[in-house]
Short mmCIF file of C-alpha atoms in Angstrom, two decimals:
data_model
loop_
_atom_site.label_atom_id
_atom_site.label_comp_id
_atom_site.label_asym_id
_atom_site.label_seq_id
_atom_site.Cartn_x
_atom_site.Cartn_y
_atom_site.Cartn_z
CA UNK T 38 0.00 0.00 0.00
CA UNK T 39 2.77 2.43 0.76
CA UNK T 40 4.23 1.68 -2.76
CA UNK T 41 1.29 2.71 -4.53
CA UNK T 42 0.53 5.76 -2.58
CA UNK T 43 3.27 8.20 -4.00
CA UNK T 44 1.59 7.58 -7.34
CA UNK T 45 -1.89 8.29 -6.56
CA UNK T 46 -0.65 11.20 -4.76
CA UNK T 47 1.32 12.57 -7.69
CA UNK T 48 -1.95 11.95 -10.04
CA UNK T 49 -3.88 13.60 -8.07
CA UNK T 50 -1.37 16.27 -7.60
CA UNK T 51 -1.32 16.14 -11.81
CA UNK T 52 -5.29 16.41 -11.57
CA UNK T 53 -5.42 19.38 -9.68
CA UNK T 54 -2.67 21.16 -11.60
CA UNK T 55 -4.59 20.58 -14.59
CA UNK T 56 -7.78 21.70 -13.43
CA UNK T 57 -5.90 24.94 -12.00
CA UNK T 58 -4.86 25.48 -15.42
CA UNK T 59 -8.33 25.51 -17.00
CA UNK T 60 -9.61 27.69 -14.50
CA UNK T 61 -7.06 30.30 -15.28
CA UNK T 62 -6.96 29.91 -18.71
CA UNK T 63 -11.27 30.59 -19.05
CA UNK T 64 -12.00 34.14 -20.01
CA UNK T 65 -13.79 36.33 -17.89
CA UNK T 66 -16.09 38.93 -20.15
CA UNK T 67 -17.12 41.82 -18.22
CA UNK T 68 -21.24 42.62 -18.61
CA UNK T 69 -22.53 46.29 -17.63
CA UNK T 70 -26.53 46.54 -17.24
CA UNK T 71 -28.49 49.81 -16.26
CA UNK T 72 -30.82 48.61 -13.65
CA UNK T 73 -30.02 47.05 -9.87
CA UNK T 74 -30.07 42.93 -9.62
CA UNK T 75 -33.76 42.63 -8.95
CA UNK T 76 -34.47 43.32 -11.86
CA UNK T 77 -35.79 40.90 -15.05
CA UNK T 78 -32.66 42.83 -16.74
CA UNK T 79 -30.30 41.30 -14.17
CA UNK T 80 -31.65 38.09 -14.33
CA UNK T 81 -31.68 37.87 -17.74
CA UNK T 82 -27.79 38.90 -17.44
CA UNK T 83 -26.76 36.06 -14.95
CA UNK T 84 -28.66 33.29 -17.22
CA UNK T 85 -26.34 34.12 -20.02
CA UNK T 86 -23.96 34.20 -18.11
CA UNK T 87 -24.64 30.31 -16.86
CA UNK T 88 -25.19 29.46 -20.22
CA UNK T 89 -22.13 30.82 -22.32
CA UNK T 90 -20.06 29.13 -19.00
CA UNK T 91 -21.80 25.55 -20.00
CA UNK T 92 -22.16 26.26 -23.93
CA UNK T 93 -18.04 26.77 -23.94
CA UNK T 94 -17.26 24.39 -21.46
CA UNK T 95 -16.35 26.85 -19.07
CA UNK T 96 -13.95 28.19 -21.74
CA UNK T 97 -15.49 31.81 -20.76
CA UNK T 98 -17.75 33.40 -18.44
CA UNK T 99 -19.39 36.38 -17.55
CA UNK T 100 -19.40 38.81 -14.78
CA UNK T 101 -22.37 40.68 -14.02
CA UNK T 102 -22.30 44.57 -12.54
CA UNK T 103 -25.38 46.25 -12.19
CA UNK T 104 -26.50 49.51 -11.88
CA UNK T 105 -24.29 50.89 -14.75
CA UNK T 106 -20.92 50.55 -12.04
CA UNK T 107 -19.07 49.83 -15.13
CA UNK T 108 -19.84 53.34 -16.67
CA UNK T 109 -19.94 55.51 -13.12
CA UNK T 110 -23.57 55.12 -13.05
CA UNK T 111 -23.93 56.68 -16.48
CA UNK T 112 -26.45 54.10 -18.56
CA UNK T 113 -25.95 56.27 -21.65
CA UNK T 114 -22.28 55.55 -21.95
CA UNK T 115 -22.04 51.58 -21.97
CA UNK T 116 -23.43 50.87 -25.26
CA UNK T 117 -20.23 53.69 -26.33
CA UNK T 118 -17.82 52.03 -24.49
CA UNK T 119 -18.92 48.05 -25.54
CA UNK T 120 -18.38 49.85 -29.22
CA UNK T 121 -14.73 50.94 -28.91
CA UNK T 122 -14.09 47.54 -26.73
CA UNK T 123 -13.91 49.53 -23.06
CA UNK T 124 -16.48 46.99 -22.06
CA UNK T 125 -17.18 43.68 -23.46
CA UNK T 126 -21.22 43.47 -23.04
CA UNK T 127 -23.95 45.08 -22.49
CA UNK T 128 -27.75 44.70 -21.85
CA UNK T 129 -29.55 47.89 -22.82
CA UNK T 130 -32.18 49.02 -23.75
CA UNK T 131 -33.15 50.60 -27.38
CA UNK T 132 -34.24 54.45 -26.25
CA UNK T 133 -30.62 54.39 -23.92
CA UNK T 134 -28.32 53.93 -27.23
CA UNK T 135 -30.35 56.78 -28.88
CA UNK T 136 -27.43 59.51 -28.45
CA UNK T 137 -25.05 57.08 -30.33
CA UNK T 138 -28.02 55.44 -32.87
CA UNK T 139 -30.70 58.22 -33.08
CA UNK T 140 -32.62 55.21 -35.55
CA UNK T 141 -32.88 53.26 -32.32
CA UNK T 142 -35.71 55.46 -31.13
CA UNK T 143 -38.30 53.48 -33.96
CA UNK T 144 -38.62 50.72 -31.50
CA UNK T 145 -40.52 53.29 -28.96
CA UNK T 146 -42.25 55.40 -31.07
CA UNK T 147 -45.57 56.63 -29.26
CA UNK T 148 -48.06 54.21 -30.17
CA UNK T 149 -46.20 52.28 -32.59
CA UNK T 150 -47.57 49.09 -31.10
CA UNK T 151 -50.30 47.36 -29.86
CA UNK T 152 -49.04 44.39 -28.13
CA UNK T 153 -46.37 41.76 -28.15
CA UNK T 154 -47.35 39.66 -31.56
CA UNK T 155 -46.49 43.45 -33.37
CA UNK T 156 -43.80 43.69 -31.01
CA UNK T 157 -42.24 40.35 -31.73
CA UNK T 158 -42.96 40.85 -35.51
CA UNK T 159 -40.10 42.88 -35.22
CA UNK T 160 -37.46 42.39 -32.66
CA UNK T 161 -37.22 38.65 -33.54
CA UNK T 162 -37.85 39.19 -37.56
CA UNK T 163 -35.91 41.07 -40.48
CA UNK T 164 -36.92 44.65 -38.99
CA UNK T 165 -34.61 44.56 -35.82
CA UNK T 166 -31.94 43.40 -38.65
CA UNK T 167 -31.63 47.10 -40.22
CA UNK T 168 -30.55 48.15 -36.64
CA UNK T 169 -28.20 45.27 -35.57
CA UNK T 170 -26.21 46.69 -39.27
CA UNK T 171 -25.88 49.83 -37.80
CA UNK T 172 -25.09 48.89 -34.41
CA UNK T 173 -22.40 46.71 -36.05
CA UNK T 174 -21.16 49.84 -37.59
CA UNK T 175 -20.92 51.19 -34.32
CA UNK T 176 -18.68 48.29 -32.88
CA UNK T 177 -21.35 46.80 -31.33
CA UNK T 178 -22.84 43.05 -32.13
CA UNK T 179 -26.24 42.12 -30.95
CA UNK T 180 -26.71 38.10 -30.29
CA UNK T 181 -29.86 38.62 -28.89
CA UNK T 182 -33.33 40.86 -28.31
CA UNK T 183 -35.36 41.02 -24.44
CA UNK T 184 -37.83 43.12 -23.09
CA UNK T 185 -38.58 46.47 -21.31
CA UNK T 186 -41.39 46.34 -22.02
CA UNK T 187 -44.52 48.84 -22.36
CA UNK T 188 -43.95 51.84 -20.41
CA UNK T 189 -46.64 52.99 -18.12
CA UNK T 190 -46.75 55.97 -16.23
CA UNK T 191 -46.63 57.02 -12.58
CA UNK T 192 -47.14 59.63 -10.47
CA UNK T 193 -47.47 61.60 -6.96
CA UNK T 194 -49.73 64.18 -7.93
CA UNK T 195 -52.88 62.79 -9.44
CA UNK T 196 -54.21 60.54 -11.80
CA UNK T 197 -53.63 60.43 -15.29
CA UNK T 198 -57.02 59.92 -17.73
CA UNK T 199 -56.08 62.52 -20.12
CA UNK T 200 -53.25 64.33 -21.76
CA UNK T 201 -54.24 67.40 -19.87
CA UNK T 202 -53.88 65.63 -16.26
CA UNK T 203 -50.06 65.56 -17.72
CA UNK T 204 -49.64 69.57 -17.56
CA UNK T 205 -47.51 70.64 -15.46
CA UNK T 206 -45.64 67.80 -14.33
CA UNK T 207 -42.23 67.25 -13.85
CA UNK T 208 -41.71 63.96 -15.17
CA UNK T 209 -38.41 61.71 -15.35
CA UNK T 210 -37.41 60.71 -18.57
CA UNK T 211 -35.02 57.99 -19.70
CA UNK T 212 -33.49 59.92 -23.04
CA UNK T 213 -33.90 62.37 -25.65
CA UNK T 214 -37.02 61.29 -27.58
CA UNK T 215 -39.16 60.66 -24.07
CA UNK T 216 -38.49 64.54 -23.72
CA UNK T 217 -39.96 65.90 -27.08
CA UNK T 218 -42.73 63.20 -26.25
CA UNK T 219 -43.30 64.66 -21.90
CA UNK T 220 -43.20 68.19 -23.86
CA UNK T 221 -46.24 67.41 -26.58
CA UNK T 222 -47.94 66.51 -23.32
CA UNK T 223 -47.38 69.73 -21.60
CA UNK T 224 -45.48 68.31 -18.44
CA UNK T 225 -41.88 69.26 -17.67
CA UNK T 226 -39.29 66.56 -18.40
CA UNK T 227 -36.06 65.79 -16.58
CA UNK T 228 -33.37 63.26 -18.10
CA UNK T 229 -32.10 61.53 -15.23
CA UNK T 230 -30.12 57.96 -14.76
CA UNK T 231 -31.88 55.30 -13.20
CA UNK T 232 -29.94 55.44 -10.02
CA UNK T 233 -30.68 58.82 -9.26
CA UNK T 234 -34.58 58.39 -10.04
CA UNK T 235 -35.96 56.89 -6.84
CA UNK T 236 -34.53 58.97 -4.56
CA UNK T 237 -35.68 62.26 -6.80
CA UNK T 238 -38.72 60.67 -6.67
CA UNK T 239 -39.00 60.51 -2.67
CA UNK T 240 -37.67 63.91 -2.36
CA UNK T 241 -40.20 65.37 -4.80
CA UNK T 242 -37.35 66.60 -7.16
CA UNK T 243 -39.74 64.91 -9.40
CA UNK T 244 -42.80 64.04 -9.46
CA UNK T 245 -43.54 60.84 -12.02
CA UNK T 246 -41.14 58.81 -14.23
CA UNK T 247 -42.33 56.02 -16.99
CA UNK T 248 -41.34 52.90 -16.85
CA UNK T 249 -42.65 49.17 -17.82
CA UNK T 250 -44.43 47.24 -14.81
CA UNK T 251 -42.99 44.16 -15.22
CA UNK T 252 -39.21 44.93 -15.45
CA UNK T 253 -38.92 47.61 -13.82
CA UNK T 254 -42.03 49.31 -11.57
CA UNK T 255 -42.53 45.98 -9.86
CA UNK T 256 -38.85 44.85 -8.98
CA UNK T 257 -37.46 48.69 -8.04
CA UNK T 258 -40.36 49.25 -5.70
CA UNK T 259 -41.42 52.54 -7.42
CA UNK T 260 -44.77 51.64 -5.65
CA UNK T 261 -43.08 52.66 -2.33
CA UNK T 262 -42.52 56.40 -3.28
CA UNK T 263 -45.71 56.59 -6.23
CA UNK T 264 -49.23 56.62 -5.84
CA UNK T 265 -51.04 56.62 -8.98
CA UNK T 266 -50.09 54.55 -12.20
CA UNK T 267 -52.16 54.53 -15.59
CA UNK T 268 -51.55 51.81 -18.18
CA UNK T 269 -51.67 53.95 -20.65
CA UNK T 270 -48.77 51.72 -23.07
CA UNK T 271 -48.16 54.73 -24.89
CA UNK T 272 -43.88 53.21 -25.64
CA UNK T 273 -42.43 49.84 -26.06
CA UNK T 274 -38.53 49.55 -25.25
CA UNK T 275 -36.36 46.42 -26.01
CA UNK T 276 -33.26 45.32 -24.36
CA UNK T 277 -30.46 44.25 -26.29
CA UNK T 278 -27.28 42.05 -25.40
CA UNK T 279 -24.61 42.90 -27.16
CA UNK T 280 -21.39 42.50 -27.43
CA UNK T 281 -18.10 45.04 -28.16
CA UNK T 282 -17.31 43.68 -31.94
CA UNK T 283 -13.71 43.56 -31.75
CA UNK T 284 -13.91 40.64 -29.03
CA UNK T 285 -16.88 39.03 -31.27
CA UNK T 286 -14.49 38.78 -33.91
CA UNK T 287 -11.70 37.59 -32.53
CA UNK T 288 -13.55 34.25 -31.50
CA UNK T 289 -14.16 31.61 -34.57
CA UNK T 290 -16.90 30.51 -35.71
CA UNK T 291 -17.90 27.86 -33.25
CA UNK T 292 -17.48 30.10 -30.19
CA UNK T 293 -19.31 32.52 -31.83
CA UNK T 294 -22.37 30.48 -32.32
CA UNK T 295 -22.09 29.18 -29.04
CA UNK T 296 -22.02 32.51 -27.69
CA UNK T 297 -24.67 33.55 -29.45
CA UNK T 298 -27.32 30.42 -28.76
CA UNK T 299 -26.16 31.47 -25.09
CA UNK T 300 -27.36 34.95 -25.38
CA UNK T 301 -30.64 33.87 -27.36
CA UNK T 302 -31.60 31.39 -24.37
CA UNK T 303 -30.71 33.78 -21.94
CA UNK T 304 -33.42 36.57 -23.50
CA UNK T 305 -36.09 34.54 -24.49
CA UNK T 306 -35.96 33.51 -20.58
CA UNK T 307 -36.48 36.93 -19.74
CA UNK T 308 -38.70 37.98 -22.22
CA UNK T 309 -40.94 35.37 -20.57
CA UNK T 310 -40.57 36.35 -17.26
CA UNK T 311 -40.70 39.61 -17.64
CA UNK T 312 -44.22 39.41 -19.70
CA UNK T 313 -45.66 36.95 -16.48
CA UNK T 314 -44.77 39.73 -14.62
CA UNK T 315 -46.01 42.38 -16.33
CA UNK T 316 -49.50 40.16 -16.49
CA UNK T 317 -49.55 39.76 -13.03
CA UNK T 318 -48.45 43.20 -12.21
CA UNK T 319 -51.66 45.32 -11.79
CA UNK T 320 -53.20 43.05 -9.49
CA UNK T 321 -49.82 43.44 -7.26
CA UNK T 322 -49.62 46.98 -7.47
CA UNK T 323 -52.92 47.33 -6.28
CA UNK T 324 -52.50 45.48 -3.60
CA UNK T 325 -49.57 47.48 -2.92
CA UNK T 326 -51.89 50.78 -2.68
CA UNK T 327 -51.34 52.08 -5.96
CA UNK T 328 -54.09 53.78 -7.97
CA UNK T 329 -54.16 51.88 -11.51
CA UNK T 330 -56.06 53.67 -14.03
CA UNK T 331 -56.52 51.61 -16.89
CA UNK T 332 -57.41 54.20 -19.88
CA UNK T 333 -60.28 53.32 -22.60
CA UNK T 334 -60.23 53.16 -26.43
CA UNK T 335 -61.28 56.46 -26.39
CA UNK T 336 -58.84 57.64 -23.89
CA UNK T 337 -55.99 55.93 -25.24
CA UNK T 338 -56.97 57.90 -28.95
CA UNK T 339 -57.00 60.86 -27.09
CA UNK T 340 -52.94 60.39 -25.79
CA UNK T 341 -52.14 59.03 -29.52
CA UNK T 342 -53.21 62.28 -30.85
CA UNK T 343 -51.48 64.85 -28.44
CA UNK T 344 -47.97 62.70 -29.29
CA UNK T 345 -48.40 62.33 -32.95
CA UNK T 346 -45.62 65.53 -33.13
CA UNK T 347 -43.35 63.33 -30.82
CA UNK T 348 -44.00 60.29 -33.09
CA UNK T 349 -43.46 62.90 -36.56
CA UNK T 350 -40.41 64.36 -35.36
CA UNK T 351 -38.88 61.01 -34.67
CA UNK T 352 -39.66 59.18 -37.49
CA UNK T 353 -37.98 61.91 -39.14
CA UNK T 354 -34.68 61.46 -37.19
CA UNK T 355 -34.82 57.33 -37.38
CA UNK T 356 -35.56 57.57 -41.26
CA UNK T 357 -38.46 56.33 -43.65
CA UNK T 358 -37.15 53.36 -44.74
CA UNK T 359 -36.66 51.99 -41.21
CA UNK T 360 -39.58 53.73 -40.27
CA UNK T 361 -41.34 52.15 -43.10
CA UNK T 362 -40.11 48.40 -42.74
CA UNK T 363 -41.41 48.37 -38.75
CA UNK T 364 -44.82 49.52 -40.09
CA UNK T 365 -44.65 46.48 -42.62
CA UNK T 366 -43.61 44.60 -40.36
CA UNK T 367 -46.37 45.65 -37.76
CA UNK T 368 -49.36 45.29 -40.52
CA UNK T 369 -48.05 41.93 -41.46
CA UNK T 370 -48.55 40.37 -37.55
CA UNK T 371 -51.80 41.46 -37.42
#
């Protein structure tokens, strides 16, 4: 027995060597998101990052940092810095990458959609392809599309049944075309990060912000520091992972499709749970004390009309053809 036992040591010695070796040698990709780890964003984030672990045999991973830490709490700089390869990845969403893509801003058009087949029609068809190119342009690769979500809006003040109950109010707003869009309205918008929002909201530095139930109301706990909420839709905003496109292409072919399936698993998972939660969300928020108006036909027709300068202006910016191919694309699902 005492023969044998130098050798098993030494193998197992020659096991764990090797095994310290593959640890060291797997990649570690660095993934910036804008929202804290409650969120349908974060989990989204950490299931791709299980998944491209397994899909490349723990070749690389991903580490997760919420909150935008990545970009000093600045959400409108990651998608920038993923393009000239300061970051490796990044789940954003669409209306946040409008100062570097202005055409981004077609996905959250007021009123552009109905619901999720029209929404779907797009993201996960040849539409969102027209963007992807110019995102690629950009330095940025997108393996995969998730959800926002429709953005409902919330308040302090009063409830919101018409565009005039918006007058007045000073309103956070996530980026540029949200502010021509609170303007047409008549309320007052402020472009604020996400970090900085619920705490402006407490203090009454604001008074509302928009935002979709599912990802976002429900898991940040705007309920704690709003009172009213109407589900008014009146914006869709996707999420995007994507990845800087300098690292993309220095991987082959194989990684990158493992990559890739990674990232599509990952978002389809939180496309689904953020859409239960959205579905469940009313009930929960009025349990929680919030006042859920939940506008009619008539209503709603009312809101299209006052933002149908918002929607003009920004068609404009994102282009006719793009414009164009979403609206095909829309008419086609239904």
């Amino acid at each position: 027995m005492g023969f044998l036992q130098p050798g098993i040591t030494g193998l197992a010695a020659i096991m764990a060597g090797a095994l310290a070796v593959g640890a060291a040698s797997a990649e570690t990709l660095r993934l910036s998101h804008n929202t804290g780890d409650t969120t349908t964003w974060h989990k989204g984030a950490e299931r791709f990052a299980e998944l491209l672990a397994e899909k490349t045999g723990g070749e690389i991973d991903a580490r997760v940092f919420p909150n935008a830490q990545l970009s000093g709490g600045d959400q409108m700089r990651q998608a920038e810095m993923v393009g000239r390869g300061a970051l490796d990845l990044v789940v954003t969403s669409a209306i946040n990458v409008t100062p570097l893509v202005p055409e981004m801003a077609v996905f959250s058009l007021p009123y552009l959609y109905a619901d999720y087949a029209q929404v779907d029609a797009t993201t996960q068809g040849p539409a969102a392809d027209m963007l992807e190119e110019i995102l690629r342009e950009k330095g940025i690769e997108v393996l995969a599309w998730g959800e926002n979500g429709f953005r409902e809006v919330t308040n302090s003040v009063r409830p919101i049944k018409s565009p005039e109950d918006m007058k007045g109010l000073n309103m956070r707003v996530a980026g540029p075309m949200y502010i021509d869009v609170m303007n047409a309205l008549g309320a007052n918008p402020q472009q604020m990060q996400w970090g900085e929002t619920l705490t402006a909201l407490q203090q009454g530095v604001v008074d509302g912000q928009e935002n979709p139930i599912g990802a976002v109301i429900i898991p940040q706990q705007v309920y704690e520091v709003q009172d009213h909420l109407t589900a008014w839709h009146y914006s869709y905003d996707p999420i995007f992972l994507g990845i800087s496109k300098a690292k993309w292409d220095g991987y082959d072919p194989e990684m990158q499709e493992q990559i890739r399936a990674a990232a599509e698993e990952a978002m389809a998972y939180q496309r689904d749970i953020t859409r239960q939660s959205t579905e469940e969300g009313i009930a929960f928020l009025r349990e929680k004390g919030m006042e859920v108006y939940e506008p009619s036909e008539a209503e709603l027709a009312a809101f299209r009309a006052a933002t149908q300068p918002a929607f003009d202006q920004w068609a404009d910016k994102v282009g006719t053809d793009i414009v164009g191919a979403f609206q095909d694309a829309i008419a086609e699902a239904n």
